[in-house]
Amino acid sequence: MKLDRGSTLPLVIGLITLLLATIFITTELQTLLIQRANALSEARFAALYVAKQTSKIPPVVGLDYGPAVEGQLVGVSSITVVTQDGKTFEATVCETWHSPLGLHADTEVCDNAKARAIF
C-alpha cells in the first residue's frame, strides 16, 4: 500500500477563496437590490404625494411636478412626476448606488411607479 501523504492546505485555501468571492458577490448584489427597492418606494411616495396634492385642482398635463416633491425626499438624484391623461401620475426616481466594497463604480438606480387619486 502507498501512503497518502500530502497537505490539505491547497484545498482549504481554495475553499476560503470561493467563500470570500461568494460573500463579496452576495454583498454587492444585496445592496443593489435594496437600493432598487428604495427607489421604487420613493417613486410610489412621489406619485401618491402629487396625486393627493392635486386632488382638489385639475392637474396640468405634461407638467413635471418633481420639484414639488424634492423637499419630501432625501438622497434622491432626480425626480420626475408627470401626468399624461390628467388622472394618473407617473413618477420616476433615480438614486446613486455606491458599491459597499468599492468593487464597482457608482451607478444610477432608477425605478418608476404610477398613482391615481380617487375621490
MMTF fields as JSON, N, C-alpha, C and O atoms, coordinates in Angstrom:
{
  "mmtfVersion": "1.0.0",
  "mmtfProducer": "UNKNOWN",
  "numBonds": 475,
  "numAtoms": 476,
  "numGroups": 119,
  "numChains": 1,
  "numModels": 1,
  "chainsPerModel": [1],
  "groupsPerChain": [119],
  "chainIdList": ["A"],
  "bondAtomList": [4, 2, 8, 6, 12, 10, 16, 14, 20, 18, 24, 22, 28, 26, 32, 30, 36, 34, 40, 38, 44, 42, 48, 46, 52, 50, 56, 54, 60, 58, 64, 62, 68, 66, 72, 70, 76, 74, 80, 78, 84, 82, 88, 86, 92, 90, 96, 94, 100, 98, 104, 102, 108, 106, 112, 110, 116, 114, 120, 118, 124, 122, 128, 126, 132, 130, 136, 134, 140, 138, 144, 142, 148, 146, 152, 150, 156, 154, 160, 158, 164, 162, 168, 166, 172, 170, 176, 174, 180, 178, 184, 182, 188, 186, 192, 190, 196, 194, 200, 198, 204, 202, 208, 206, 212, 210, 216, 214, 220, 218, 224, 222, 228, 226, 232, 230, 236, 234, 240, 238, 244, 242, 248, 246, 252, 250, 256, 254, 260, 258, 264, 262, 268, 266, 272, 270, 276, 274, 280, 278, 284, 282, 288, 286, 292, 290, 296, 294, 300, 298, 304, 302, 308, 306, 312, 310, 316, 314, 320, 318, 324, 322, 328, 326, 332, 330, 336, 334, 340, 338, 344, 342, 348, 346, 352, 350, 356, 354, 360, 358, 364, 362, 368, 366, 372, 370, 376, 374, 380, 378, 384, 382, 388, 386, 392, 390, 396, 394, 400, 398, 404, 402, 408, 406, 412, 410, 416, 414, 420, 418, 424, 422, 428, 426, 432, 430, 436, 434, 440, 438, 444, 442, 448, 446, 452, 450, 456, 454, 460, 458, 464, 462, 468, 466, 472, 470],
  "bondOrderList": [1, 1, 1, 1, 1, 1, 1, 1, 1, 1, 1, 1, 1, 1, 1, 1, 1, 1, 1, 1, 1, 1, 1, 1, 1, 1, 1, 1, 1, 1, 1, 1, 1, 1, 1, 1, 1, 1, 1, 1, 1, 1, 1, 1, 1, 1, 1, 1, 1, 1, 1, 1, 1, 1, 1, 1, 1, 1, 1, 1, 1, 1, 1, 1, 1, 1, 1, 1, 1, 1, 1, 1, 1, 1, 1, 1, 1, 1, 1, 1, 1, 1, 1, 1, 1, 1, 1, 1, 1, 1, 1, 1, 1, 1, 1, 1, 1, 1, 1, 1, 1, 1, 1, 1, 1, 1, 1, 1, 1, 1, 1, 1, 1, 1, 1, 1, 1, 1],
  "groupList": [{"groupName": "MET", "atomNameList": ["N", "CA", "C", "O"], "elementList": ["N", "C", "C", "O"], "formalChargeList": [0, 0, 0, 0], "bondAtomList": [1, 0, 2, 1, 3, 2], "bondOrderList": [1, 1, 2], "singleLetterCode": "M", "chemCompType": "L-PEPTIDE LINKING"}, {"groupName": "LYS", "atomNameList": ["N", "CA", "C", "O"], "elementList": ["N", "C", "C", "O"], "formalChargeList": [0, 0, 0, 0], "bondAtomList": [1, 0, 2, 1, 3, 2], "bondOrderList": [1, 1, 2], "singleLetterCode": "K", "chemCompType": "L-PEPTIDE LINKING"}, {"groupName": "LEU", "atomNameList": ["N", "CA", "C", "O"], "elementList": ["N", "C", "C", "O"], "formalChargeList": [0, 0, 0, 0], "bondAtomList": [1, 0, 2, 1, 3, 2], "bondOrderList": [1, 1, 2], "singleLetterCode": "L", "chemCompType": "L-PEPTIDE LINKING"}, {"groupName": "ASP", "atomNameList": ["N", "CA", "C", "O"], "elementList": ["N", "C", "C", "O"], "formalChargeList": [0, 0, 0, 0], "bondAtomList": [1, 0, 2, 1, 3, 2], "bondOrderList": [1, 1, 2], "singleLetterCode": "D", "chemCompType": "L-PEPTIDE LINKING"}, {"groupName": "ARG", "atomNameList": ["N", "CA", "C", "O"], "elementList": ["N", "C", "C", "O"], "formalChargeList": [0, 0, 0, 0], "bondAtomList": [1, 0, 2, 1, 3, 2], "bondOrderList": [1, 1, 2], "singleLetterCode": "R", "chemCompType": "L-PEPTIDE LINKING"}, {"groupName": "GLY", "atomNameList": ["N", "CA", "C", "O"], "elementList": ["N", "C", "C", "O"], "formalChargeList": [0, 0, 0, 0], "bondAtomList": [1, 0, 2, 1, 3, 2], "bondOrderList": [1, 1, 2], "singleLetterCode": "G", "chemCompType": "PEPTIDE LINKING"}, {"groupName": "SER", "atomNameList": ["N", "CA", "C", "O"], "elementList": ["N", "C", "C", "O"], "formalChargeList": [0, 0, 0, 0], "bondAtomList": [1, 0, 2, 1, 3, 2], "bondOrderList": [1, 1, 2], "singleLetterCode": "S", "chemCompType": "L-PEPTIDE LINKING"}, {"groupName": "THR", "atomNameList": ["N", "CA", "C", "O"], "elementList": ["N", "C", "C", "O"], "formalChargeList": [0, 0, 0, 0], "bondAtomList": [1, 0, 2, 1, 3, 2], "bondOrderList": [1, 1, 2], "singleLetterCode": "T", "chemCompType": "L-PEPTIDE LINKING"}, {"groupName": "PRO", "atomNameList": ["N", "CA", "C", "O"], "elementList": ["N", "C", "C", "O"], "formalChargeList": [0, 0, 0, 0], "bondAtomList": [1, 0, 2, 1, 3, 2], "bondOrderList": [1, 1, 2], "singleLetterCode": "P", "chemCompType": "L-PEPTIDE LINKING"}, {"groupName": "VAL", "atomNameList": ["N", "CA", "C", "O"], "elementList": ["N", "C", "C", "O"], "formalChargeList": [0, 0, 0, 0], "bondAtomList": [1, 0, 2, 1, 3, 2], "bondOrderList": [1, 1, 2], "singleLetterCode": "V", "chemCompType": "L-PEPTIDE LINKING"}, {"groupName": "ILE", "atomNameList": ["N", "CA", "C", "O"], "elementList": ["N", "C", "C", "O"], "formalChargeList": [0, 0, 0, 0], "bondAtomList": [1, 0, 2, 1, 3, 2], "bondOrderList": [1, 1, 2], "singleLetterCode": "I", "chemCompType": "L-PEPTIDE LINKING"}, {"groupName": "ALA", "atomNameList": ["N", "CA", "C", "O"], "elementList": ["N", "C", "C", "O"], "formalChargeList": [0, 0, 0, 0], "bondAtomList": [1, 0, 2, 1, 3, 2], "bondOrderList": [1, 1, 2], "singleLetterCode": "A", "chemCompType": "L-PEPTIDE LINKING"}, {"groupName": "PHE", "atomNameList": ["N", "CA", "C", "O"], "elementList": ["N", "C", "C", "O"], "formalChargeList": [0, 0, 0, 0], "bondAtomList": [1, 0, 2, 1, 3, 2], "bondOrderList": [1, 1, 2], "singleLetterCode": "F", "chemCompType": "L-PEPTIDE LINKING"}, {"groupName": "GLU", "atomNameList": ["N", "CA", "C", "O"], "elementList": ["N", "C", "C", "O"], "formalChargeList": [0, 0, 0, 0], "bondAtomList": [1, 0, 2, 1, 3, 2], "bondOrderList": [1, 1, 2], "singleLetterCode": "E", "chemCompType": "L-PEPTIDE LINKING"}, {"groupName": "GLN", "atomNameList": ["N", "CA", "C", "O"], "elementList": ["N", "C", "C", "O"], "formalChargeList": [0, 0, 0, 0], "bondAtomList": [1, 0, 2, 1, 3, 2], "bondOrderList": [1, 1, 2], "singleLetterCode": "Q", "chemCompType": "L-PEPTIDE LINKING"}, {"groupName": "ASN", "atomNameList": ["N", "CA", "C", "O"], "elementList": ["N", "C", "C", "O"], "formalChargeList": [0, 0, 0, 0], "bondAtomList": [1, 0, 2, 1, 3, 2], "bondOrderList": [1, 1, 2], "singleLetterCode": "N", "chemCompType": "L-PEPTIDE LINKING"}, {"groupName": "TYR", "atomNameList": ["N", "CA", "C", "O"], "elementList": ["N", "C", "C", "O"], "formalChargeList": [0, 0, 0, 0], "bondAtomList": [1, 0, 2, 1, 3, 2], "bondOrderList": [1, 1, 2], "singleLetterCode": "Y", "chemCompType": "L-PEPTIDE LINKING"}, {"groupName": "CYS", "atomNameList": ["N", "CA", "C", "O"], "elementList": ["N", "C", "C", "O"], "formalChargeList": [0, 0, 0, 0], "bondAtomList": [1, 0, 2, 1, 3, 2], "bondOrderList": [1, 1, 2], "singleLetterCode": "C", "chemCompType": "L-PEPTIDE LINKING"}, {"groupName": "TRP", "atomNameList": ["N", "CA", "C", "O"], "elementList": ["N", "C", "C", "O"], "formalChargeList": [0, 0, 0, 0], "bondAtomList": [1, 0, 2, 1, 3, 2], "bondOrderList": [1, 1, 2], "singleLetterCode": "W", "chemCompType": "L-PEPTIDE LINKING"}, {"groupName": "HIS", "atomNameList": ["N", "CA", "C", "O"], "elementList": ["N", "C", "C", "O"], "formalChargeList": [0, 0, 0, 0], "bondAtomList": [1, 0, 2, 1, 3, 2], "bondOrderList": [1, 1, 2], "singleLetterCode": "H", "chemCompType": "L-PEPTIDE LINKING"}],
  "groupTypeList": [0, 1, 2, 3, 4, 5, 6, 7, 2, 8, 2, 9, 10, 5, 2, 10, 7, 2, 2, 2, 11, 7, 10, 12, 10, 7, 7, 13, 2, 14, 7, 2, 2, 10, 14, 4, 11, 15, 11, 2, 6, 13, 11, 4, 12, 11, 11, 2, 16, 9, 11, 1, 14, 7, 6, 1, 10, 8, 8, 9, 9, 5, 2, 3, 16, 5, 8, 11, 9, 13, 5, 14, 2, 9, 5, 9, 6, 6, 10, 7, 9, 9, 7, 14, 3, 5, 1, 7, 12, 13, 11, 7, 9, 17, 13, 7, 18, 19, 6, 8, 2, 5, 2, 19, 11, 3, 7, 13, 9, 17, 3, 15, 11, 1, 11, 4, 11, 10, 12],
  "groupIdList": [1, 2, 3, 4, 5, 6, 7, 8, 9, 10, 11, 12, 13, 14, 15, 16, 17, 18, 19, 20, 21, 22, 23, 24, 25, 26, 27, 28, 29, 30, 31, 32, 33, 34, 35, 36, 37, 38, 39, 40, 41, 42, 43, 44, 45, 46, 47, 48, 49, 50, 51, 52, 53, 54, 55, 56, 57, 58, 59, 60, 61, 62, 63, 64, 65, 66, 67, 68, 69, 70, 71, 72, 73, 74, 75, 76, 77, 78, 79, 80, 81, 82, 83, 84, 85, 86, 87, 88, 89, 90, 91, 92, 93, 94, 95, 96, 97, 98, 99, 100, 101, 102, 103, 104, 105, 106, 107, 108, 109, 110, 111, 112, 113, 114, 115, 116, 117, 118, 119],
  "secStructList": [7, 7, 7, 7, 7, 7, 7, 1, 2, 2, 2, 2, 2, 2, 2, 2, 2, 2, 2, 2, 2, 2, 2, 2, 2, 2, 2, 2, 2, 2, 2, 2, 2, 2, 2, 2, 2, 2, 2, 2, 2, 2, 2, 2, 2, 2, 2, 2, 2, 2, 2, 2, 2, 6, 1, 1, 1, 7, 7, 7, 6, 6, 7, 7, 7, 2, 2, 2, 2, 6, 6, 6, 7, 1, 1, 7, 1, 3, 3, 3, 3, 3, 3, 1, 1, 1, 1, 3, 3, 3, 3, 3, 3, 3, 3, 3, 3, 7, 7, 6, 6, 1, 7, 1, 7, 7, 3, 3, 3, 3, 3, 3, 3, 3, 3, 3, 7, 7, 7],
  "xCoordList": [0.815, 0.0, 0.861, 1.933, 0.36, 1.061, 0.525, -0.639, 1.407, 0.994, 0.426, 0.967, -0.648, -1.24, -0.661, -1.156, 0.354, 0.962, 0.784, 1.05, 0.35, 0.16, -0.455, -0.722, -0.66, -1.198, -2.615, -2.921, -3.451, -4.804, -4.842, -5.904, -3.705, -3.65, -4.145, -4.893, -3.785, -4.338, -5.866, -6.529, -6.417, -7.864, -8.522, -9.529, -7.966, -8.51, -8.409, -9.356, -7.286, -7.122, -8.132, -8.717, -8.347, -9.324, -10.74, -11.494, -11.108, -12.444, -12.649, -13.726, -11.647, -11.749, -11.879, -12.641, -11.136, -11.238, -12.638, -13.202, -13.205, -14.567, -15.58, -16.525, -15.402, -16.299, -16.239, -17.279, -15.043, -14.904, -15.497, -16.144, -15.28, -15.854, -17.381, -18.037, -17.943, -19.396, -19.922, -20.96, -19.24, -19.656, -19.598, -20.524, -18.529, -18.4, -19.501, -20.11, -19.757, -20.783, -22.163, -22.964, -22.442, -23.735, -23.934, -25.029, -22.896, -22.989, -23.271, -24.14, -22.558, -22.775, -24.192, -24.868, -24.643, -25.965, -27.069, -28.042, -26.932, -27.964, -28.085, -29.199, -26.976, -27.069, -27.678, -28.409, -27.389, -28.0, -29.509, -30.275, -29.937, -31.366, -32.078, -33.215, -31.429, -32.02, -32.145, -33.15, -31.147, -31.209, -32.334, -33.018, -32.526, -33.613, -34.969, -35.891, -35.108, -36.364, -36.636, -37.785, -35.59, -35.749, -36.196, -37.049, -35.634, -36.041, -37.507, -38.229, -37.958, -39.362, -40.259, -41.309, -39.854, -40.63, -40.732, -41.801, -39.627, -39.627, -40.48, -41.145, -40.469, -41.291, -42.774, -43.584, -43.124, -44.516, -44.957, -46.048, -44.102, -44.434, -44.617, -45.573, -43.706, -43.784, -45.068, -45.718, -45.444, -46.666, -47.895, -48.792, -47.947, -49.086, -49.15, -50.235, -48.008, -47.963, -48.524, -49.339, -48.09, -48.575, -50.049, -50.81, -50.46, -51.872, -52.752, -53.829, -52.317, -53.1, -53.097, -54.128, -51.958, -51.875, -52.702, -53.177, -52.876, -53.631, -55.047, -55.694, -55.54, -56.868, -57.98, -59.044, -57.762, -58.802, -58.71, -59.635, -57.601, -57.433, -57.1, -56.487, -57.482, -57.137, -55.641, -55.113, -54.952, -53.526, -53.261, -54.118, -52.062, -51.636, -50.968, -50.004, -51.466, -50.932, -49.543, -49.355, -48.574, -47.217, -46.316, -45.118, -46.839, -46.024, -45.279, -45.847, -43.996, -43.19, -43.427, -43.061, -44.034, -44.301, -43.16, -43.31, -42.046, -40.912, -40.391, -40.11, -40.245, -39.749, -40.648, -40.163, -41.936, -42.831, -42.555, -42.903, -41.935, -41.676, -40.253, -39.971, -39.347, -37.939, -37.714, -36.81, -38.513, -38.363, -38.768, -38.363, -39.56, -40.043, -39.087, -39.103, -38.267, -37.36, -35.919, -35.513, -35.151, -33.745, -32.866, -33.184, -31.775, -30.822, -31.2, -30.66, -32.108, -32.547, -31.845, -31.794, -31.3, -30.566, -31.482, -31.184, -32.595, -33.539, -34.945, -35.143, -35.916, -37.33, -38.104, -37.929, -38.945, -39.902, -41.256, -41.382, -42.266, -43.643, -44.491, -44.614, -45.07, -45.879, -47.186, -47.312, -48.146, -49.404, -49.653, -49.429, -50.117, -50.413, -51.913, -52.332, -52.711, -54.162, -54.897, -56.124, -54.178, -54.807, -55.336, -55.9, -55.171, -55.664, -54.562, -54.439, -53.773, -52.727, -51.382, -50.985, -50.689, -49.368, -48.311, -48.407, -47.3, -46.192, -44.939, -44.524, -44.345, -43.143, -41.938, -42.018, -40.834, -39.568, -38.551, -38.327, -37.939, -36.97, -35.653, -35.624, -34.56, -33.217, -32.384, -32.424, -31.632, -30.72, -29.354, -29.244, -28.328, -26.97, -26.613, -26.708, -26.197, -25.767, -24.257, -23.534, -23.796, -22.359, -21.999, -22.617, -21.011, -20.568, -19.995, -19.069, -20.519, -20.031, -18.59, -17.895, -18.145, -16.786, -15.851, -14.657, -16.388, -15.565, -15.183, -14.215, -15.922, -15.594, -16.165, -15.69, -17.194, -17.846, -17.919, -17.849, -18.06, -18.234, -19.652, -20.547, -19.841, -21.166, -22.124, -21.759, -23.345, -24.322, -25.653, -26.034, -26.352, -27.696, -28.699, -28.723, -29.519, -30.574, -31.895, -32.181, -32.707, -33.975, -35.131, -34.983, -36.276, -37.499, -38.672, -38.556, -39.801, -40.958, -42.206, -42.268, -43.209, -44.477, -45.585, -45.338, -46.804, -47.966, -48.952, -49.056, -49.674, -50.714, -51.838, -51.636, -53.027, -54.206, -55.035, -55.358, -55.367, -56.2, -57.662, -58.146, -58.349, -59.765, -60.545, -60.292, -61.492, -62.327, -63.772, -64.63],
  "yCoordList": [-1.175, 0.0, 1.241, 1.291, 2.227, 3.505, 4.363, 4.276, 5.178, 6.112, 7.375, 7.888, 7.867, 9.124, 10.249, 10.565, 10.821, 11.949, 13.177, 13.142, 14.218, 15.459, 16.491, 16.237, 17.614, 18.705, 19.04, 18.999, 19.362, 19.814, 21.334, 21.916, 21.967, 23.428, 23.993, 24.971, 23.455, 23.996, 23.885, 24.784, 22.8, 22.629, 23.682, 24.28, 23.903, 24.894, 26.296, 27.076, 26.621, 27.946, 28.129, 29.204, 27.111, 27.19, 27.383, 28.19, 26.652, 26.797, 28.178, 28.759, 28.703, 30.04, 31.09, 32.047, 30.912, 31.845, 31.832, 32.89, 30.64, 30.549, 31.154, 31.814, 30.943, 31.51, 33.03, 33.686, 33.599, 35.058, 35.659, 36.705, 35.005, 35.501, 35.474, 36.409, 34.424, 34.337, 35.426, 36.023, 35.691, 36.738, 38.106, 38.902, 38.394, 39.687, 39.887, 40.955, 38.87, 38.983, 39.144, 39.955, 38.381, 38.475, 39.844, 40.404, 40.381, 41.705, 42.776, 43.622, 42.76, 43.747, 43.637, 44.65, 42.416, 42.212, 42.627, 43.262, 42.28, 42.63, 44.139, 44.655, 44.854, 46.308, 46.95, 47.935, 46.409, 46.924, 46.683, 47.565, 45.505, 45.208, 46.061, 46.48, 46.317, 47.181, 48.603, 49.267, 49.081, 50.428, 50.534, 51.555, 49.488, 49.492, 49.47, 50.16, 48.694, 48.674, 50.034, 50.467, 50.7, 52.037, 53.023, 53.872, 52.922, 53.803, 53.57, 54.528, 52.319, 52.024, 52.615, 53.182, 52.486, 53.05, 54.57, 55.143, 55.213, 56.663, 57.091, 58.125, 56.314, 56.636, 56.502, 57.329, 55.47, 55.319, 56.492, 57.032, 56.882, 58.016, 59.285, 60.031, 59.535, 60.757, 60.798, 61.842, 59.684, 59.653, 59.862, 60.62, 59.21, 59.375, 60.775, 61.335, 61.338, 62.676, 63.711, 64.553, 63.644, 64.607, 64.366, 65.32, 63.107, 62.813, 63.363, 63.893, 63.249, 63.777, 65.296, 65.912, 65.911, 67.372, 68.017, 69.141, 67.337, 67.91, 67.356, 67.479, 66.752, 66.149, 67.19, 66.896, 68.387, 69.418, 70.362, 71.131, 70.304, 71.16, 70.271, 69.217, 70.665, 69.837, 69.944, 71.051, 68.808, 68.848, 69.274, 69.138, 69.788, 70.21, 69.02, 68.458, 68.65, 67.514, 67.865, 68.913, 66.985, 67.177, 67.996, 68.091, 68.588, 69.398, 68.478, 67.511, 68.779, 67.996, 68.507, 69.638, 67.684, 68.031, 67.593, 67.641, 67.175, 66.717, 67.722, 67.337, 69.006, 69.973, 70.117, 70.507, 69.814, 69.892, 68.78, 68.908, 67.694, 66.553, 66.549, 65.844, 67.322, 67.28, 67.548, 66.965, 68.411, 68.699, 67.546, 67.493, 66.623, 65.487, 64.293, 63.462, 64.204, 63.066, 63.499, 64.569, 62.662, 62.973, 61.927, 60.738, 62.371, 61.452, 60.979, 59.985, 61.67, 61.287, 62.183, 63.4, 61.591, 62.405, 63.068, 64.169, 62.419, 63.066, 62.521, 61.345, 63.418, 63.068, 63.696, 64.877, 62.919, 63.468, 62.857, 61.644, 63.706, 63.255, 63.972, 65.196, 63.219, 63.809, 63.043, 61.901, 63.696, 63.054, 63.262, 64.346, 62.21, 62.292, 62.383, 62.843, 61.942, 61.962, 62.84, 62.929, 63.494, 64.352, 63.602, 64.221, 62.28, 61.482, 60.64, 60.597, 59.982, 59.086, 59.803, 60.384, 59.756, 60.368, 59.275, 58.265, 59.493, 58.551, 59.221, 60.271, 58.6, 59.149, 58.271, 57.044, 58.917, 58.23, 58.825, 60.036, 57.965, 58.397, 57.683, 56.468, 58.446, 57.883, 58.191, 59.3, 57.201, 57.335, 56.806, 55.999, 57.258, 56.805, 55.652, 55.77, 54.526, 53.369, 53.407, 53.514, 53.317, 53.277, 51.845, 51.264, 51.292, 49.936, 49.887, 50.64, 49.021, 48.996, 48.502, 48.863, 47.689, 47.163, 47.878, 47.582, 48.818, 49.561, 48.766, 49.109, 47.719, 46.881, 47.417, 47.06, 48.282, 48.817, 50.333, 50.917, 50.944, 52.399, 52.749, 51.905, 53.995, 54.454, 54.353, 54.657, 53.926, 53.674, 54.315, 54.356, 54.815, 55.349, 54.198, 53.393, 54.123, 53.126, 53.866, 54.717, 53.549, 54.254, 53.267, 52.094, 53.76, 52.98, 53.93, 55.119, 53.404, 54.273, 53.609, 52.393, 54.461, 53.998, 54.909, 56.043, 54.406, 55.196, 55.261, 54.336, 56.376, 56.535, 57.375, 58.221, 57.118, 57.86, 58.167, 57.275, 59.422, 59.827, 59.574, 60.03, 58.854, 58.562, 59.123, 58.773, 59.995, 60.594, 60.476, 60.921],
  "zCoordList": [0.0, 0.0, 0.0, 0.603, -0.688, -0.699, 0.431, 0.822, 0.929, 1.977, 1.349, 0.369, 1.906, 1.447, 2.282, 3.363, 1.778, 2.47, 1.597, 0.396, 2.185, 1.455, 2.381, 3.556, 1.832, 2.621, 2.162, 0.97, 3.099, 2.768, 2.652, 2.429, 2.799, 2.749, 1.41, 1.442, 0.241, -1.008, -1.079, -1.596, -0.566, -0.547, 0.351, -0.029, 1.519, 2.458, 1.856, 1.952, 1.246, 0.622, -0.507, -0.634, -1.322, -2.404, -1.885, -2.43, -0.84, -0.269, 0.352, 0.216, 1.019, 1.604, 0.502, 0.64, -0.586, -1.712, -2.312, -2.588, -2.516, -3.038, -2.07, -2.503, -0.795, 0.204, 0.206, 0.257, 0.151, 0.119, -1.152, -1.102, -2.284, -3.537, -3.469, -3.928, -2.906, -2.764, -1.838, -2.123, -0.756, 0.18, -0.491, -0.337, -1.231, -1.906, -2.939, -2.999, -3.749, -4.787, -4.159, -4.623, -3.115, -2.444, -1.804, -1.867, -1.196, -0.576, -1.608, -1.396, -2.716, -3.771, -4.33, -4.51, -4.604, -5.184, -4.214, -4.622, -2.958, -1.977, -1.8, -1.713, -1.746, -1.598, -2.84, -2.729, -4.011, -5.242, -5.246, -5.634, -4.821, -4.76, -3.708, -3.921, -2.593, -1.566, -2.092, -1.836, -2.82, -3.394, -4.419, -4.489, -5.209, -6.196, -5.503, -5.938, -4.439, -3.687, -3.052, -2.975, -2.601, -2.036, -3.109, -2.851, -4.301, -5.399, -5.759, -6.038, -5.758, -6.027, -4.946, -5.249, -3.7, -2.599, -2.708, -2.497, -3.034, -3.182, -4.377, -4.317, -5.456, -6.624, -6.295, -6.713, -5.553, -5.131, -4.272, -4.453, -3.337, -2.481, -3.302, -3.089, -4.238, -5.043, -5.86, -5.933, -6.473, -7.272, -6.397, -6.765, -5.261, -4.358, -3.765, -3.606, -3.441, -2.857, -3.839, -3.461, -5.083, -6.084, -6.383, -6.544, -6.458, -6.721, -5.61, -5.884, -4.372, -3.25, -3.241, -2.966, -3.536, -3.51, -4.62, -4.457, -5.721, -6.847, -6.927, -7.967, -5.857, -5.906, -6.003, -6.548, -5.492, -5.494, -6.691, -6.951, -7.413, -8.587, -9.787, -9.615, -10.962, -12.125, -12.444, -12.543, -12.606, -12.91, -14.349, -15.222, -14.575, -15.907, -16.595, -16.074, -17.731, -18.478, -19.01, -19.629, -18.766, -19.26, -18.357, -18.626, -17.303, -16.387, -15.436, -14.928, -15.193, -14.264, -12.851, -12.529, -12.008, -10.617, -9.691, -8.47, -10.241, -9.449, -8.443, -7.308, -8.801, -7.817, -6.586, -5.525, -6.699, -5.546, -4.538, -3.364, -4.985, -4.11, -3.567, -2.598, -4.169, -3.784, -2.304, -1.705, -1.707, -0.284, 0.611, 1.772, 0.089, 0.878, 0.844, 1.752, -0.186, -0.349, -0.155, -0.609, 0.522, 0.799, 0.107, 0.117, -0.485, -1.092, -2.481, -2.968, -3.115, -4.454, -5.463, -5.281, -6.529, -7.503, -8.525, -8.988, -8.89, -9.805, -9.589, -9.281, -9.761, -9.604, -10.754, -11.054, -11.388, -12.35, -12.058, -11.893, -11.995, -11.796, -12.838, -12.806, -13.753, -14.826, -14.964, -14.522, -15.583, -15.925, -17.412, -17.949, -18.061, -19.489, -19.763, -20.826, -18.8, -19.002, -17.999, -18.051, -17.084, -16.094, -14.889, -13.986, -14.844, -13.726, -13.087, -11.863, -13.907, -13.425, -13.438, -14.448, -12.31, -12.196, -12.247, -11.55, -13.085, -13.192, -12.666, -13.155, -11.666, -11.035, -11.369, -11.331, -11.692, -11.908, -10.943, -10.929, -10.139, -9.139, -9.4, -9.597, -9.399, -9.575, -8.344, -7.812, -7.903, -6.773, -7.184, -8.107, -6.504, -6.791, -5.866, -4.644, -6.464, -5.692, -5.562, -6.552, -4.329, -4.048, -3.655, -2.763, -4.317, -4.018, -2.601, -2.297, -1.723, -0.345, -0.217, 0.732, -1.156, -1.105, -2.066, -2.112, -2.834, -3.777, -5.013, -5.691, -5.315, -6.468, -7.772, -8.85, -7.681, -8.869, -8.774, -7.693, -9.934, -9.972, -9.515, -9.537, -9.106, -8.708, -9.886, -11.022, -9.61, -10.655, -10.286, -9.116, -11.298, -11.098, -11.102, -12.033, -10.067, -9.972, -10.05, -9.208, -11.058, -11.268, -11.216, -11.559, -10.784, -10.818, -10.948, -10.649, -11.394, -11.564, -11.004, -10.827, -10.73, -10.177, -10.662, -11.072, -10.615, -11.018, -9.867, -9.062, -9.804, -8.782, -9.351, -10.223, -8.834, -9.27, -8.024, -7.239, -7.862, -6.737, -7.094, -8.13, -6.239, -6.463, -5.28, -4.128, -5.587, -4.532, -4.88, -4.117]
}
